[in-house]
Short mmCIF file of C-alpha atoms in Angstrom, two decimals:
data_model
loop_
_atom_site.label_atom_id
_atom_site.label_comp_id
_atom_site.label_asym_id
_atom_site.label_seq_id
_atom_site.Cartn_x
_atom_site.Cartn_y
_atom_site.Cartn_z
CA UNK S 236 49.37 11.17 -22.71
CA UNK S 237 51.50 13.41 -20.55
CA UNK S 238 54.16 14.93 -22.81
CA UNK S 239 52.59 17.39 -25.28
CA UNK S 240 55.59 17.12 -27.61
CA UNK S 241 54.94 13.39 -28.05
CA UNK S 242 51.27 13.96 -28.90
CA UNK S 243 51.93 16.24 -31.89
CA UNK S 244 54.39 14.62 -34.29
CA UNK S 245 54.40 17.11 -37.17
CA UNK S 246 52.12 19.37 -39.21
CA UNK S 247 50.51 17.98 -42.34
CA UNK S 248 51.95 20.03 -45.20
CA UNK S 249 49.80 19.49 -48.27
CA UNK S 250 47.99 21.82 -50.62
CA UNK S 251 44.65 20.99 -49.02
CA UNK S 252 45.77 21.46 -45.42
CA UNK S 253 47.49 24.75 -46.21
CA UNK S 254 44.31 26.03 -47.85
CA UNK S 255 42.26 25.11 -44.78
CA UNK S 256 44.50 27.29 -42.63
CA UNK S 257 43.94 30.29 -44.86
CA UNK S 258 40.17 29.92 -45.33
CA UNK S 259 38.62 28.04 -42.42
CA UNK S 260 41.07 28.67 -39.56
CA UNK S 261 41.82 24.91 -39.42
CA UNK S 262 45.20 23.24 -39.17
CA UNK S 263 46.17 19.59 -39.66
CA UNK S 264 48.71 17.63 -37.61
CA UNK S 265 50.05 14.09 -37.54
CA UNK S 266 49.49 12.89 -33.97
CA UNK S 267 50.26 9.83 -31.86
CA UNK S 268 48.00 6.83 -32.47
CA UNK S 269 47.03 6.64 -28.79
CA UNK S 270 46.20 10.35 -28.44
CA UNK S 271 42.56 11.30 -27.96
CA UNK S 272 40.82 14.51 -28.93
CA UNK S 273 41.35 15.99 -25.46
CA UNK S 274 45.07 15.23 -25.60
CA UNK S 275 45.39 16.90 -29.01
CA UNK S 276 43.45 19.96 -27.86
CA UNK S 277 45.58 20.37 -24.74
CA UNK S 278 48.84 19.89 -26.67
CA UNK S 279 48.01 22.47 -29.37
CA UNK S 280 46.91 25.02 -26.78
CA UNK S 281 50.11 24.59 -24.74
CA UNK S 282 52.57 24.47 -27.63
CA UNK S 283 51.16 27.25 -29.83
CA UNK S 284 49.34 29.41 -27.25
CA UNK S 285 45.98 29.47 -29.07
CA UNK S 286 42.39 28.58 -28.15
CA UNK S 287 41.08 25.38 -29.75
CA UNK S 288 37.36 25.22 -30.54
CA UNK S 289 37.16 21.74 -32.06
CA UNK S 290 39.21 18.67 -32.94
CA UNK S 291 38.48 16.03 -35.56
CA UNK S 292 40.66 12.93 -35.72
CA UNK S 293 41.00 10.16 -38.26
CA UNK S 294 43.16 7.06 -38.66
CA UNK S 295 44.92 6.88 -42.02
CA UNK S 296 45.46 3.26 -43.02
CA UNK S 297 48.80 2.07 -44.37
CA UNK S 298 49.24 1.36 -48.07
CA UNK S 299 50.96 -1.52 -49.82
CA UNK S 300 54.10 -0.33 -51.62
CA UNK S 301 56.57 -2.05 -53.96
CA UNK S 302 60.11 -1.21 -54.92
CA UNK S 303 61.29 -3.78 -57.43
CA UNK S 304 61.03 -7.24 -55.89
CA UNK S 305 60.67 -5.89 -52.38
CA UNK S 306 57.18 -5.23 -51.10
CA UNK S 307 56.18 -3.58 -47.86
CA UNK S 308 53.58 -1.51 -46.15
CA UNK S 309 53.53 2.08 -44.91
CA UNK S 310 52.59 2.53 -41.26
CA UNK S 311 49.14 3.40 -39.95
CA UNK S 312 49.02 7.06 -38.88
CA UNK S 313 46.57 9.38 -37.17
CA UNK S 314 45.66 12.82 -38.44
CA UNK S 315 43.95 15.58 -36.46
CA UNK S 316 42.18 18.64 -37.87
CA UNK S 317 42.17 21.42 -35.25
CA UNK S 318 39.76 24.37 -35.49
CA UNK S 319 40.94 27.53 -33.76
CA UNK S 320 38.96 30.38 -32.22
CA UNK S 321 38.20 33.24 -34.59
CA UNK S 322 41.16 35.61 -34.61
CA UNK S 323 43.76 33.06 -33.43
CA UNK S 324 46.51 31.93 -35.80
CA UNK S 325 49.48 29.62 -35.80
CA UNK S 326 52.03 31.89 -37.49
CA UNK S 327 54.56 29.13 -38.13
CA UNK S 328 52.05 27.19 -40.28
CA UNK S 329 50.16 30.05 -41.94
CA UNK S 330 52.56 30.65 -44.81
CA UNK S 331 53.89 27.12 -45.35
#
């Protein structure tokens, strides 16, 4: 992956992920399915200007959904939990 803005799609904004940022200095992002841990680490360091200590990734399977007679499936996504060096913060995501 070359373009760092294509690796990171968006932050995960949930109650759990927001709490991780306040307590454990971890942040969660939706990332590209083809991105590896090294790609995610490099992208976060370049975009936010922080030092990344660790990256954990997971594939989130799609779910079957129905709306009346129509049925479909949500897409498969990839989530990355990024641990930052002690003292570093991503200010834009700290108070979400």
